[in-house]
Short mmCIF file of C-alpha atoms in Angstrom, two decimals:
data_model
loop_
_atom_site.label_atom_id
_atom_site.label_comp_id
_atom_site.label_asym_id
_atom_site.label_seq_id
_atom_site.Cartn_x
_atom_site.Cartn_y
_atom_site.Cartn_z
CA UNK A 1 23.31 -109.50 66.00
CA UNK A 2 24.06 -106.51 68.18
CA UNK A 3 22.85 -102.71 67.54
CA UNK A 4 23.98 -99.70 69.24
CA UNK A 5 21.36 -97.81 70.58
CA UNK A 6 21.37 -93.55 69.48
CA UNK A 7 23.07 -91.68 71.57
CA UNK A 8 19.36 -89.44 71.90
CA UNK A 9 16.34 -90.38 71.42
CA UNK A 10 14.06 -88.30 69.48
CA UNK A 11 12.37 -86.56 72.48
CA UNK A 12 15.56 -85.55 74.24
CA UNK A 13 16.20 -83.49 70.57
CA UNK A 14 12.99 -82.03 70.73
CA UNK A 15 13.64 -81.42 74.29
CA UNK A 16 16.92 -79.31 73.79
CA UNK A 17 15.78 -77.71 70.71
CA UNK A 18 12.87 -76.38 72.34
CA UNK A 19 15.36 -75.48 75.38
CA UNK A 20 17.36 -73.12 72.89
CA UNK A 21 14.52 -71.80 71.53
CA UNK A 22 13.55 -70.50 74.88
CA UNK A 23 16.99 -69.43 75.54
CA UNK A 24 17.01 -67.42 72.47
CA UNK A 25 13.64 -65.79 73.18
CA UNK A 26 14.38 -65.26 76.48
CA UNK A 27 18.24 -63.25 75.09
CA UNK A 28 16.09 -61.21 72.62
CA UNK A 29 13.43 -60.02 75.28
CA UNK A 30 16.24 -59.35 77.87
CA UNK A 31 18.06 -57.14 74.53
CA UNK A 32 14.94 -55.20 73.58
CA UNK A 33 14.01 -54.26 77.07
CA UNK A 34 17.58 -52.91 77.73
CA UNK A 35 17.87 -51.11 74.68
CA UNK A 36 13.73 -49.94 74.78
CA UNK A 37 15.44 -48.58 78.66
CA UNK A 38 18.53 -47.20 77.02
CA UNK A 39 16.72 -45.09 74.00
CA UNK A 40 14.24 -44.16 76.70
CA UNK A 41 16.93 -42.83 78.88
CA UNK A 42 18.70 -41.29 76.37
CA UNK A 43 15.76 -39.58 75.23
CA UNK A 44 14.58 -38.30 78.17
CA UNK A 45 17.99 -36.45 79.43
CA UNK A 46 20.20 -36.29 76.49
CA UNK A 47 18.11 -36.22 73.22
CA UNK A 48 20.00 -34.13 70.71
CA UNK A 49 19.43 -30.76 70.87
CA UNK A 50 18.63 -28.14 67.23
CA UNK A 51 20.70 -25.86 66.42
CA UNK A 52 19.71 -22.28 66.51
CA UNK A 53 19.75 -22.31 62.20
CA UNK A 54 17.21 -25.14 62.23
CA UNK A 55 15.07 -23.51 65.24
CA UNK A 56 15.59 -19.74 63.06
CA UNK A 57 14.01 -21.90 60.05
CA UNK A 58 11.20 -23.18 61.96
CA UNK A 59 10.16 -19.80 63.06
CA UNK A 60 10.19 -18.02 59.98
CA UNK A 61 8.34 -20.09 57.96
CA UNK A 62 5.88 -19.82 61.15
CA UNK A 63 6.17 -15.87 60.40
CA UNK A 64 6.84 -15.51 64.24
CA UNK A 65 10.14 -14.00 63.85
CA UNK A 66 13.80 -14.12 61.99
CA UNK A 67 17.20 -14.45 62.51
CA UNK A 68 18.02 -11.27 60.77
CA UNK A 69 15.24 -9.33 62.84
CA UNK A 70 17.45 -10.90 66.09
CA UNK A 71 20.59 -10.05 64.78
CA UNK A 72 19.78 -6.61 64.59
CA UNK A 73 19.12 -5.95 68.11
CA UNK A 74 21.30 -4.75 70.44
CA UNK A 75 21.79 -6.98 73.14
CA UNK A 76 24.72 -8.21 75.66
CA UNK A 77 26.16 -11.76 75.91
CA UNK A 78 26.41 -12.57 79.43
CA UNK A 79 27.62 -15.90 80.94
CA UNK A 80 27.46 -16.90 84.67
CA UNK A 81 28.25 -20.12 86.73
CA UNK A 82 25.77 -22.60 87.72
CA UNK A 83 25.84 -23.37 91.41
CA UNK A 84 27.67 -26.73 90.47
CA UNK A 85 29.84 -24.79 88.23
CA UNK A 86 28.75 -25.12 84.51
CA UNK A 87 29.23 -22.10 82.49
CA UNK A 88 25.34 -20.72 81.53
CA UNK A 89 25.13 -18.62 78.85
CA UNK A 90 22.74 -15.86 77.50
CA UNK A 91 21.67 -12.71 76.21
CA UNK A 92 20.01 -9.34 77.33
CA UNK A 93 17.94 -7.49 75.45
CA UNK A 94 17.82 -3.77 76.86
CA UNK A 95 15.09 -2.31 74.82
CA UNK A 96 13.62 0.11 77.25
CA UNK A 97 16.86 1.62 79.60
CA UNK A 98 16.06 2.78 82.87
CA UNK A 99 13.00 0.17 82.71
CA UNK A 100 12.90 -1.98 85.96
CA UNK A 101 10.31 -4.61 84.36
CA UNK A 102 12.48 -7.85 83.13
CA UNK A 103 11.19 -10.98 81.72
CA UNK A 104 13.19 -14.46 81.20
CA UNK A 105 12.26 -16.14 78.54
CA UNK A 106 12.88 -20.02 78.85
CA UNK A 107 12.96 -22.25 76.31
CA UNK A 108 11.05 -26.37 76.00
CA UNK A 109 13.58 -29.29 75.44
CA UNK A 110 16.50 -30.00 72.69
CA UNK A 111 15.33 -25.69 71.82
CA UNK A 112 17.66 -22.72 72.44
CA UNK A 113 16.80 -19.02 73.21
CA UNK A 114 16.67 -19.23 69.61
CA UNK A 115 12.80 -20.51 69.61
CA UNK A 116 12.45 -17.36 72.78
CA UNK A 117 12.77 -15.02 70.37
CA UNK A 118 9.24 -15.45 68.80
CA UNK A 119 8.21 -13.26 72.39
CA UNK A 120 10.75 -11.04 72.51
CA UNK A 121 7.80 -8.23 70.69
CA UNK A 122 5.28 -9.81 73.37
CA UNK A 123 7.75 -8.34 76.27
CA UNK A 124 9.48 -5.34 75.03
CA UNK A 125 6.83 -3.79 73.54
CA UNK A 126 5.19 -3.48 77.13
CA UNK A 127 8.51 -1.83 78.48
CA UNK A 128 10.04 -4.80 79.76
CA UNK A 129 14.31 -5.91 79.12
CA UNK A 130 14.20 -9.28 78.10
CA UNK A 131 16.81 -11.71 79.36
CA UNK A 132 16.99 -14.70 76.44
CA UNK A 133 18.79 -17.82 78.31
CA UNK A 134 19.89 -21.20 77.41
CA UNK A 135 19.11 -23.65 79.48
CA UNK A 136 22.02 -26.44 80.96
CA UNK A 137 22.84 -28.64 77.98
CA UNK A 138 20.94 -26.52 75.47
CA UNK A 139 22.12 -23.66 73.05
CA UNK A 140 25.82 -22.47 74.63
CA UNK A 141 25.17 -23.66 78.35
CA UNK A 142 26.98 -26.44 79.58
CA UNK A 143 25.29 -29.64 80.64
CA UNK A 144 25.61 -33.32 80.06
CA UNK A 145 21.73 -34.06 81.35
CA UNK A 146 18.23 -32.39 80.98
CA UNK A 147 16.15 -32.72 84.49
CA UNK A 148 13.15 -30.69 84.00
CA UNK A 149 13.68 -28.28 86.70
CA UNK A 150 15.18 -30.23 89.35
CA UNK A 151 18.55 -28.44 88.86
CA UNK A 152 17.25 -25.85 86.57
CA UNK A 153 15.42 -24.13 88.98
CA UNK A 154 18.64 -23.00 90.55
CA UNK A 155 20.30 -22.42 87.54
CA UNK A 156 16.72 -19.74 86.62
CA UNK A 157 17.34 -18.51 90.42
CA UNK A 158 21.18 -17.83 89.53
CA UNK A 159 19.87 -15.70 86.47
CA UNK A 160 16.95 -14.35 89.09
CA UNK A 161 20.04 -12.70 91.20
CA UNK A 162 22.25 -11.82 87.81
CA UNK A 163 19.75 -9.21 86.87
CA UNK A 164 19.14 -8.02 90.28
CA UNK A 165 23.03 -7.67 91.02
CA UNK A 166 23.46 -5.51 88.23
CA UNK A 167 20.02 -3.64 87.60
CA UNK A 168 18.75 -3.23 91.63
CA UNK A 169 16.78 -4.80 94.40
CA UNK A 170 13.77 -3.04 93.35
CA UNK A 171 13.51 -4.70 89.50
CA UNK A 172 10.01 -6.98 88.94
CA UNK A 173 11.08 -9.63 86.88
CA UNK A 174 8.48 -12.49 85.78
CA UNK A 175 9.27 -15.55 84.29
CA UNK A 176 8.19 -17.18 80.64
CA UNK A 177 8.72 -20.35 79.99
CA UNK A 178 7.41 -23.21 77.53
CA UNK A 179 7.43 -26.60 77.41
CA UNK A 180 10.34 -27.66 79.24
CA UNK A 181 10.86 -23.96 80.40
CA UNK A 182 6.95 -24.40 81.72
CA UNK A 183 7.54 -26.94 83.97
CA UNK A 184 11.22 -25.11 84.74
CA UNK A 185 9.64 -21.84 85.65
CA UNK A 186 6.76 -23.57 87.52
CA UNK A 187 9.77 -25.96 89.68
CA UNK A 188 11.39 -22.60 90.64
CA UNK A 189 8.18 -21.19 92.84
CA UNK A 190 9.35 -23.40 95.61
CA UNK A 191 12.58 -21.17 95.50
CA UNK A 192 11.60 -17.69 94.33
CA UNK A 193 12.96 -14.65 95.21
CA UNK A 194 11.09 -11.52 95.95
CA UNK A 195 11.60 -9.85 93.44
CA UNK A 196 9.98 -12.55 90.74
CA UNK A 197 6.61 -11.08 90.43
CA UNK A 198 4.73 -14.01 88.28
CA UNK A 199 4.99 -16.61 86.28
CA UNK A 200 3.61 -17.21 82.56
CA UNK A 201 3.72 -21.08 81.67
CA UNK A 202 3.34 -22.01 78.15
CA UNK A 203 2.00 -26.14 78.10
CA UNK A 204 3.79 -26.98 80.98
CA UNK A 205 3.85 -30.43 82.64
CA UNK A 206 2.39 -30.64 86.17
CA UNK A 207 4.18 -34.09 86.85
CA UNK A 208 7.48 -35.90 85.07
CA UNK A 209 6.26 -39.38 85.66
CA UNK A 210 3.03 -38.66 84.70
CA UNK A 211 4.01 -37.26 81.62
CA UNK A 212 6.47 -40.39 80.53
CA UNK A 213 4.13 -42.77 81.34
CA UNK A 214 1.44 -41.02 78.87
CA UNK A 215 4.31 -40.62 76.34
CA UNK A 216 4.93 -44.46 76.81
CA UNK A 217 1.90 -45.58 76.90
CA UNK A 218 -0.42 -43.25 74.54
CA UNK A 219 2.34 -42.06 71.69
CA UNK A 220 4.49 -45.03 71.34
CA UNK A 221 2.35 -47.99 72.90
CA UNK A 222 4.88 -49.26 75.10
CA UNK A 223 3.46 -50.47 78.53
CA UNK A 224 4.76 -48.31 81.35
CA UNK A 225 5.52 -51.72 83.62
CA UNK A 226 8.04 -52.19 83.90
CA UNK A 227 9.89 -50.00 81.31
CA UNK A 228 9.26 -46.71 83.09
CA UNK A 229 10.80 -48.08 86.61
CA UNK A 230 14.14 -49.37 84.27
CA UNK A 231 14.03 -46.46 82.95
CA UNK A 232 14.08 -44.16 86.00
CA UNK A 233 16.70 -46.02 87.85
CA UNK A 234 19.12 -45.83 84.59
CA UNK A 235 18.15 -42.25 85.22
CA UNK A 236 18.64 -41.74 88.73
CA UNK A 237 22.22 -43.76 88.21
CA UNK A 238 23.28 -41.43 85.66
CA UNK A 239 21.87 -38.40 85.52
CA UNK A 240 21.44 -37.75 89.81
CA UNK A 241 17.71 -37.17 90.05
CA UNK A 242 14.43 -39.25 89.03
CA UNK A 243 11.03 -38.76 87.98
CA UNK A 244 9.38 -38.54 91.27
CA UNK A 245 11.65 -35.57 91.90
CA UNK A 246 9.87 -33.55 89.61
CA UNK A 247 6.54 -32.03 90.24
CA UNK A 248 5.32 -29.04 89.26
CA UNK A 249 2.22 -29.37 90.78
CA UNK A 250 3.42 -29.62 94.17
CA UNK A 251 5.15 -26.43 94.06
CA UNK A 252 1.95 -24.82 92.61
CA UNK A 253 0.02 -26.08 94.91
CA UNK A 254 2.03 -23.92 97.82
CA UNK A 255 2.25 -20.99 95.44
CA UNK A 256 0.62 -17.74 96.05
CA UNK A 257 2.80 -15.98 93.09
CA UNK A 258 0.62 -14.95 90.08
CA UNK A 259 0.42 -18.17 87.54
CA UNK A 260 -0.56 -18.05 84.04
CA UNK A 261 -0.92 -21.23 82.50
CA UNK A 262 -1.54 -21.23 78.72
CA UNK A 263 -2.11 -24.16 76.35
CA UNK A 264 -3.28 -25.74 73.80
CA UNK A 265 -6.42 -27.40 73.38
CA UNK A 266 -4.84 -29.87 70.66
CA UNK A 267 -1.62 -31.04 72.63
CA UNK A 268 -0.94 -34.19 72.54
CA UNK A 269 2.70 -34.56 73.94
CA UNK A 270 1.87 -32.90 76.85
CA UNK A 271 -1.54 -32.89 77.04
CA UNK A 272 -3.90 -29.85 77.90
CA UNK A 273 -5.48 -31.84 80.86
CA UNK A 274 -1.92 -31.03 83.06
CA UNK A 275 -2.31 -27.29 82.54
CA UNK A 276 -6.04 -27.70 83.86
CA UNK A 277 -5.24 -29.95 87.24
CA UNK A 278 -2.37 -27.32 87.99
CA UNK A 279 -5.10 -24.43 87.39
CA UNK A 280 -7.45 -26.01 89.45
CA UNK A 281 -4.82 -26.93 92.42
CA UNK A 282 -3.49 -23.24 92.43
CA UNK A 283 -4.52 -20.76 95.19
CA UNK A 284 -5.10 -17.53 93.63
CA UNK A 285 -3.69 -15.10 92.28
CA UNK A 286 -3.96 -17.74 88.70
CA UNK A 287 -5.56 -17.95 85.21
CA UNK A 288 -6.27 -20.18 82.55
CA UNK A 289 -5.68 -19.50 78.92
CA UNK A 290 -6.45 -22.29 76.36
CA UNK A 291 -5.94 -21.51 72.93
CA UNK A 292 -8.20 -23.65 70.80
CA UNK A 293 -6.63 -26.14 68.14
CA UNK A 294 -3.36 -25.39 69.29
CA UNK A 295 -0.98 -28.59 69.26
CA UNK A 296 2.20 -28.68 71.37
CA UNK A 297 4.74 -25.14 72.19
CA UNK A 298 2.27 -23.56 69.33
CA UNK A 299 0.12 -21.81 71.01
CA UNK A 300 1.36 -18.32 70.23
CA UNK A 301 1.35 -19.21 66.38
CA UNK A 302 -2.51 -20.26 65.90
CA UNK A 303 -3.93 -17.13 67.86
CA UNK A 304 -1.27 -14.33 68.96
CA UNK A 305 -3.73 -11.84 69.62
CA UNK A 306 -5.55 -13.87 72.42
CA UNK A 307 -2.08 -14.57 73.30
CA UNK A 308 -0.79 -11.59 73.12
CA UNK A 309 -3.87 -9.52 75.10
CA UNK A 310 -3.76 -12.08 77.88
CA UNK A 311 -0.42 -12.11 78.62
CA UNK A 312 -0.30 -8.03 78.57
CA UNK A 313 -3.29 -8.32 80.63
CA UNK A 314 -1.49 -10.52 83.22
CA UNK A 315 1.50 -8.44 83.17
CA UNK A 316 -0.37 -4.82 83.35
CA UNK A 317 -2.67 -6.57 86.52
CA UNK A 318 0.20 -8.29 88.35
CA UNK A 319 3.34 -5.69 87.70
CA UNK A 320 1.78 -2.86 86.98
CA UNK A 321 0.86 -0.57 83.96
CA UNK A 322 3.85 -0.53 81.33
CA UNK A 323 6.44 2.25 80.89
CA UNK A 324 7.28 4.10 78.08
CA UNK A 325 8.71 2.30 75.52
CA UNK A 326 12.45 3.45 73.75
CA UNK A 327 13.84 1.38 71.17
CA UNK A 328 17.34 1.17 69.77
CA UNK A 329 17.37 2.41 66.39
CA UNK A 330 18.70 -1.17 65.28
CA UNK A 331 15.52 -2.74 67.17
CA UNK A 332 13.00 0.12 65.21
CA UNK A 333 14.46 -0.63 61.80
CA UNK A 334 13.44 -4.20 62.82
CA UNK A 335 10.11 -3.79 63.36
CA UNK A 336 9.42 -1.72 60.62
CA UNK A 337 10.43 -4.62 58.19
CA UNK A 338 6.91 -6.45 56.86
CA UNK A 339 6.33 -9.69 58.68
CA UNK A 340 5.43 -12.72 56.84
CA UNK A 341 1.66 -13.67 56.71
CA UNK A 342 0.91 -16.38 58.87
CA UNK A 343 -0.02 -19.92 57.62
CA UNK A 344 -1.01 -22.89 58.48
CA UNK A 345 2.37 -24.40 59.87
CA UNK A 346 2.66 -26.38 62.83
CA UNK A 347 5.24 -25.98 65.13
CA UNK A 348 7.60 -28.90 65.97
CA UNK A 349 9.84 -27.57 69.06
CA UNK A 350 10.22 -30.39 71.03
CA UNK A 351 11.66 -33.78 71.19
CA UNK A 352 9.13 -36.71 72.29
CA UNK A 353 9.67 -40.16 72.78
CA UNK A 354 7.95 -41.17 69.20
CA UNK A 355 11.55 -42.35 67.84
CA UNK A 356 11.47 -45.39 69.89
#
């Protein structure tokens, strides 16, 4: 009697079931680290950004400021071209004519010079013009990529030269700038022209890939290695810079402009330490102003009058003492309106990396 033998034994099954297995496995690491390096990406440079109704909301339930109060002022679209030739938009705010203090107010990341408007008082009410701009990408500016200052800083010098091209030579301007804008303003001390007189930083970050590995590692438990190198070449590839290129704390460190670096002692997302190693790197002129309890871009909310008195102290000890403040009549009915009490409410102006 004959019998076939099976075409495979029972270990060579095993054997190539366990072979798929692996296979498989090995497909659905290889899919969630390419899309964990996409969403990263993607989150980093082109997270979407709120529209100025949503950013109006936030601030008046905040009791910081309104969109009818902002509406009321009179102010002057302007638009200019980036020197790679997107259009950047914004909008000046000439509440004291004849003044030759400015300040530019920059907003953080996926904001607007919507969320700039809750210092627009700080500013004007010391005698400055205020010059409200969106940043490339954000609120009317053109812009397919965020980069944290790398090209930023040029497009903050092109509104630097704006201002001085149609107000004089002899105009102090100094910079504001949170989140985002923070590390913005801080990137453009390596370029600044003489007539910026200081900068006010508002929790800035003193180093991009510092600050994505901690938002990795510490908010959304995802080991830096080797996501955050995938992640930074996609970048570089796409967007034309990387991480590395951004540093705020090297252009600090060679900065003898006066700093003020402000944050909270309750930030998470870009935590309070980064302010402190850029304060302590700084040669002088500098300061340190940590608001206590404060979370992330909320500073000005949980304590505006230590805000508010150390900025104008910066400002009256770096510029000079303020001029006389005039008002549009639109702007006075404004301020005359009652303001909202505050309340516990915590700000939520930036994007993070928690979605992913």
């Amino acid at each position: 009697m004959c019998c076939t033998a099976p075409l495979y034994s029972t270990e060579e099954g095993g054997s190539h079931l366990s072979m798929y297995i692996a296979i498989v496995l090995l497909l659905t690491v290889v899919m969630v680290a390419a899309a964990i390096t996409q969403i990263g990406y993607l989150q980093i440079t082109r997270m979407r950004v709120k529209n100025d109704l949503k950013l109006f909301t936030v601030l008046e339930k905040a009791g910081l400021y309104s969109r009818e109060r902002y509406e009321s002022l009179r102010k002057s679209e302007v638009a200019i071209t980036s020197f790679d030739g997107l259009k950047l938009c914004g909008a000046a705010i000439e509440n004291n004519p004849g003044s030759k203090h400015w300040m530019i107010l920059v907003h953080g990341y996926t904001g607007s010079r919507a969320v700039s408007t809750q210092f627009i008082d700080l500013f004007t009410e010391e005698g400055y013009n205020v010059l409200l701009i969106d940043q490339r990408r954000h609120g009317r500016s053109e812009g397919r990529y965020t980069t944290y200052g790398y090209y930023e800083k040029h497009d903050v010098q092109a509104w630097v030269r704006w201002i001085t091209q149609q107000y004089g030579q002899d105009v102090a301007i100094g910079l504001h700038g949170q989140s985002l804008g923070g590390g913005t303003v801080l990137e453009y001390l390596s370029i600044a022209e003489p007539q910026v007189k200081l900068v006010i930083a508002d929790c800035p970050y003193s180093d991009l890939t510092d600050l994505m590995r901690h938002q990795l590692t510490r908010l959304n438990k995802i080991p830096s290695v080797p996501f955050l190198s995938w992640v930074n070449a996609r970048i570089r590839r796409k967007a034309g810079f990387s991480l590395d290129q951004v540093s705020p704390i090297r252009a600090v460190r060679n900065s003898t402009l006066p700093v003020l670096f402000v944050h909270g002692t309750q930030d998470h997302y870009v935590p309070t330490r980064m302010s402190i190693e850029m304060f302590k790197v700084k040669p002088e002129p500098k300061q340190l102003l940590l608001i206590e309890g404060a979370i992330h871009a909320n500073a000005y909310h949980i304590d505006p009058e230590l805000y508010r008195a150390g900025v104008h102290a910066f400002l009256r000890k770096y510029i000079g003492q303020p001029v006389k403040t005039y008002q549009p009549e639109a702007a006075q009915v404004s301020q005359t309106e009652e303001t909202p009490p505050l309340h516990p409410f915590q700000l939520e102006l930036d994007g993070s990396l928690e979605t992913i």
